[in-house]
Short mmCIF file of C-alpha atoms in Angstrom, two decimals:
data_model
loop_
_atom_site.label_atom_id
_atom_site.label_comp_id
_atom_site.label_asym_id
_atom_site.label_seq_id
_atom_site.Cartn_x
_atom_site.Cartn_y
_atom_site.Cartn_z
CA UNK A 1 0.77 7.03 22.21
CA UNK A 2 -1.10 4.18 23.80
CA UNK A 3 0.01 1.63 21.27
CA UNK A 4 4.16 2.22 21.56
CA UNK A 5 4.27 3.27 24.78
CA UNK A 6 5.23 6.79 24.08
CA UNK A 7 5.35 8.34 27.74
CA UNK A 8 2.41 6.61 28.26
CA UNK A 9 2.43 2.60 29.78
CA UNK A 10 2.01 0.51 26.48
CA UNK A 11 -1.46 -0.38 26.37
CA UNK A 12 -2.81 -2.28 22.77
CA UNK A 13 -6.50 -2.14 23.85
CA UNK A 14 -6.67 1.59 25.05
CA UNK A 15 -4.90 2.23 21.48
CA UNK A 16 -7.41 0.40 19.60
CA UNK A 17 -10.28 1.77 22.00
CA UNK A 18 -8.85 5.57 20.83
CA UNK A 19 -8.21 5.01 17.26
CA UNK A 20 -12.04 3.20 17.09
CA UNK A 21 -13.41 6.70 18.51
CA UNK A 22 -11.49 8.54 16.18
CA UNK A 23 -11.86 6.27 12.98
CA UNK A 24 -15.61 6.60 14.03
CA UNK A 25 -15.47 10.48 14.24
CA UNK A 26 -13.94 10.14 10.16
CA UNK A 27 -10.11 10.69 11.14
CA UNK A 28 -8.07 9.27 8.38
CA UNK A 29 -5.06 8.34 10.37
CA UNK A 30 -7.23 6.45 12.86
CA UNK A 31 -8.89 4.20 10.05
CA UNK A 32 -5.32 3.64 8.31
CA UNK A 33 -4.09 2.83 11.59
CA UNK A 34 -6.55 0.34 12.09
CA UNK A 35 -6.98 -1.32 9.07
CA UNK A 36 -3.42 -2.11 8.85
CA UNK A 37 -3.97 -3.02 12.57
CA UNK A 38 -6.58 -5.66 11.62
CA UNK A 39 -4.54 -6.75 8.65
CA UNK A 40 -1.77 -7.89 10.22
CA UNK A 41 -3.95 -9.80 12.94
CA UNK A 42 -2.80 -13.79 12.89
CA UNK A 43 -4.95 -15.11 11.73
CA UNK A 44 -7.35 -11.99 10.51
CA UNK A 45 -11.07 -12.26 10.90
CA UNK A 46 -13.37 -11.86 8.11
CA UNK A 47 -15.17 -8.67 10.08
CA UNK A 48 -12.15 -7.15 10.61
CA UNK A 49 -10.68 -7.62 7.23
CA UNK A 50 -13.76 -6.33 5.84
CA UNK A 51 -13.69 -3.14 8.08
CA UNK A 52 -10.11 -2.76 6.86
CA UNK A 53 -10.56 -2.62 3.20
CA UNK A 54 -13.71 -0.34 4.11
CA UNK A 55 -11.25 1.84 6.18
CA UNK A 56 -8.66 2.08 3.02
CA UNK A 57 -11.28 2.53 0.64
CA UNK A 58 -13.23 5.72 2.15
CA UNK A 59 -9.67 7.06 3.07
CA UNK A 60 -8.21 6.63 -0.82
CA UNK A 61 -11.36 8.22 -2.25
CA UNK A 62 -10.36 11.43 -0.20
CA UNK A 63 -6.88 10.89 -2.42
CA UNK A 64 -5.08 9.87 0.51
CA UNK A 65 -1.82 8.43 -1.61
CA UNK A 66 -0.79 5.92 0.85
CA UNK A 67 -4.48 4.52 1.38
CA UNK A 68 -4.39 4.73 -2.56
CA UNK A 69 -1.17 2.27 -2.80
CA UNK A 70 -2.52 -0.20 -0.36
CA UNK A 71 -5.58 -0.62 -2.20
CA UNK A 72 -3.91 -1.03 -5.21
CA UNK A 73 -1.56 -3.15 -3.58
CA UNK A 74 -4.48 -5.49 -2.15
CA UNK A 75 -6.03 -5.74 -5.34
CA UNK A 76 -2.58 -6.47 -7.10
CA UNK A 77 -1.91 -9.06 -4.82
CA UNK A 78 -5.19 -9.90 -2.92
CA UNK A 79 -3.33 -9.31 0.29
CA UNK A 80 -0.63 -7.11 1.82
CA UNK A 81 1.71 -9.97 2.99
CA UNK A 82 0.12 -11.19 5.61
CA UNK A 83 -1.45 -14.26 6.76
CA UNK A 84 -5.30 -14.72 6.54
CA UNK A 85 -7.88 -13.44 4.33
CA UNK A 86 -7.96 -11.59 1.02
CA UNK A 87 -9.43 -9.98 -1.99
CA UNK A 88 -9.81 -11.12 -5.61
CA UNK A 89 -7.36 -10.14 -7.66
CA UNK A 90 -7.77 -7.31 -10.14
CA UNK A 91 -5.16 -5.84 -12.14
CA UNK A 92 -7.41 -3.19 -13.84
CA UNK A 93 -8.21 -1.71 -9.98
CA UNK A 94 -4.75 -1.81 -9.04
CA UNK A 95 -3.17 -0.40 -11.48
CA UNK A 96 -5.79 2.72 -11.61
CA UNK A 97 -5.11 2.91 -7.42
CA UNK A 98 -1.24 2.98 -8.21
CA UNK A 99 -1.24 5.49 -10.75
CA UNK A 100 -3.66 7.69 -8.82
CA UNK A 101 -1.16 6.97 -5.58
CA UNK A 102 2.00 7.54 -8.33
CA UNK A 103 0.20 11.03 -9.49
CA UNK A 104 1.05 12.03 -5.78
CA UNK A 105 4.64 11.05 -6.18
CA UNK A 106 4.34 7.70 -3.79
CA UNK A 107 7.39 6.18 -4.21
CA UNK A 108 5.93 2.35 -3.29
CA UNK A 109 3.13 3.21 -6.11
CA UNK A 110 5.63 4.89 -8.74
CA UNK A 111 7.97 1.11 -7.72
CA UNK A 112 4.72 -0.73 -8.09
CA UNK A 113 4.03 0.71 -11.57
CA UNK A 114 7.69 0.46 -12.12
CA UNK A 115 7.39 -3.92 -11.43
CA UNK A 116 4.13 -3.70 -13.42
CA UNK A 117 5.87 -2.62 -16.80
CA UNK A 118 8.78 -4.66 -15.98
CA UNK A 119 6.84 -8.10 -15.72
CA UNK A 120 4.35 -7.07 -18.23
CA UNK A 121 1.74 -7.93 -15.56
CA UNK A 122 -1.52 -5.81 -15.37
CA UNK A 123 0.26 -3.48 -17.86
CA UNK A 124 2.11 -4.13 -21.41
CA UNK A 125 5.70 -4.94 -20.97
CA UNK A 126 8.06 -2.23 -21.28
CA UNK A 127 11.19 -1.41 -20.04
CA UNK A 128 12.19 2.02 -21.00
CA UNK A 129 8.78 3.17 -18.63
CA UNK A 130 10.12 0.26 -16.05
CA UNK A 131 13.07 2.53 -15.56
CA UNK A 132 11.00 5.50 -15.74
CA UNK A 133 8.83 4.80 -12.93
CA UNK A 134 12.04 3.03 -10.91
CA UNK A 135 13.89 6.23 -11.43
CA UNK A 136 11.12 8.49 -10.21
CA UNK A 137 10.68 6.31 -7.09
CA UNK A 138 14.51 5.80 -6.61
CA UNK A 139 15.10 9.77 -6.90
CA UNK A 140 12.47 10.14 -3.50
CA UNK A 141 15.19 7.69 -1.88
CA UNK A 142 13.72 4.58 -2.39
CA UNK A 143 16.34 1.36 -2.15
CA UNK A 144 14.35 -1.09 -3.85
CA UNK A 145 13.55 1.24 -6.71
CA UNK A 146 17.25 2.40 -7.07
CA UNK A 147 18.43 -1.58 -6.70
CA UNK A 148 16.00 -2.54 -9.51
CA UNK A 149 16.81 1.18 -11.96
CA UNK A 150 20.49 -0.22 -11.99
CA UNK A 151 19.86 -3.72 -12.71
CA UNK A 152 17.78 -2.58 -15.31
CA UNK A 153 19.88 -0.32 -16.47
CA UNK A 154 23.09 -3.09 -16.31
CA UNK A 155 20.38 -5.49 -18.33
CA UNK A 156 19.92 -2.68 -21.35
CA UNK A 157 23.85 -1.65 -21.40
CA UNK A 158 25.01 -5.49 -22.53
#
């Protein structure tokens, strides 16, 4: 409520102040909340980025799906997009935090997997399960997914 102001005055340090006490007290919301909070800090501190992956992690071993992605998406990557610090990159984690993210029907993981059989990177290259994973995430209306299913789908037709 704090944070956007939502009949409340906007106020970014009584957010973070609530969302500490209730990260602290194990809600999962609060520590997804402020993980992504420190993440996207310019530039992010090396505390806070650390207490953000510990955040995502204790929150995707409960089988949170969206916790699940991000870490796989970190470890993918190394970061999330944003500017400052990150992890070492390791395909073998982030594909196992994807598919565990994907079992949940995640559409960003199920894309994810989707680009991961398409570029042959972290997994072997195939299309048909490309399209298989694109179609899964495109059917739970995601644009990207349903973008890259008919470009695939254009590529295999000619």
């Amino acid at each position: 409520l704090y944070y956007h102001g939502e009949g409340l005055k906007k106020d970014l340090n009584e957010a973070l102040s609530y969302s500490l006490l209730a990260a602290n007290q194990g809600h999962d919301g609060a520590r997804l909340f402020l993980a992504m909070l420190f993440l996207k800090a310019d530039p992010v501190k090396a505390d806070d980025f650390d207490k953000a992956v510990e955040y995502i992690e204790l929150v995707a071993d409960k089988g949170n799906a969206t916790a699940q992605y991000i870490l796989g998406q970190l470890h993918y990557d190394g970061h999330l997009g944003y500017k400052g610090l990150s992890l070492k990159k390791d395909l073998v984690e982030a594909i196992k935090y994807f598919q565990l993210a994907a079992e949940q029907n995640h559409d960003q993981a199920l894309l994810a997997l989707g680009k991961a059989y398409f570029e042959g990177r972290g997994l072997k290259k195939d299309d048909l399960q490309a399209a298989n994973y694109f179609r899964r995430s495109a059917a739970l209306g995601n644009p990207e997914a349903k973008k890259r299913l008919a470009s695939l789908e254009r590529k295999t037709l000619h």
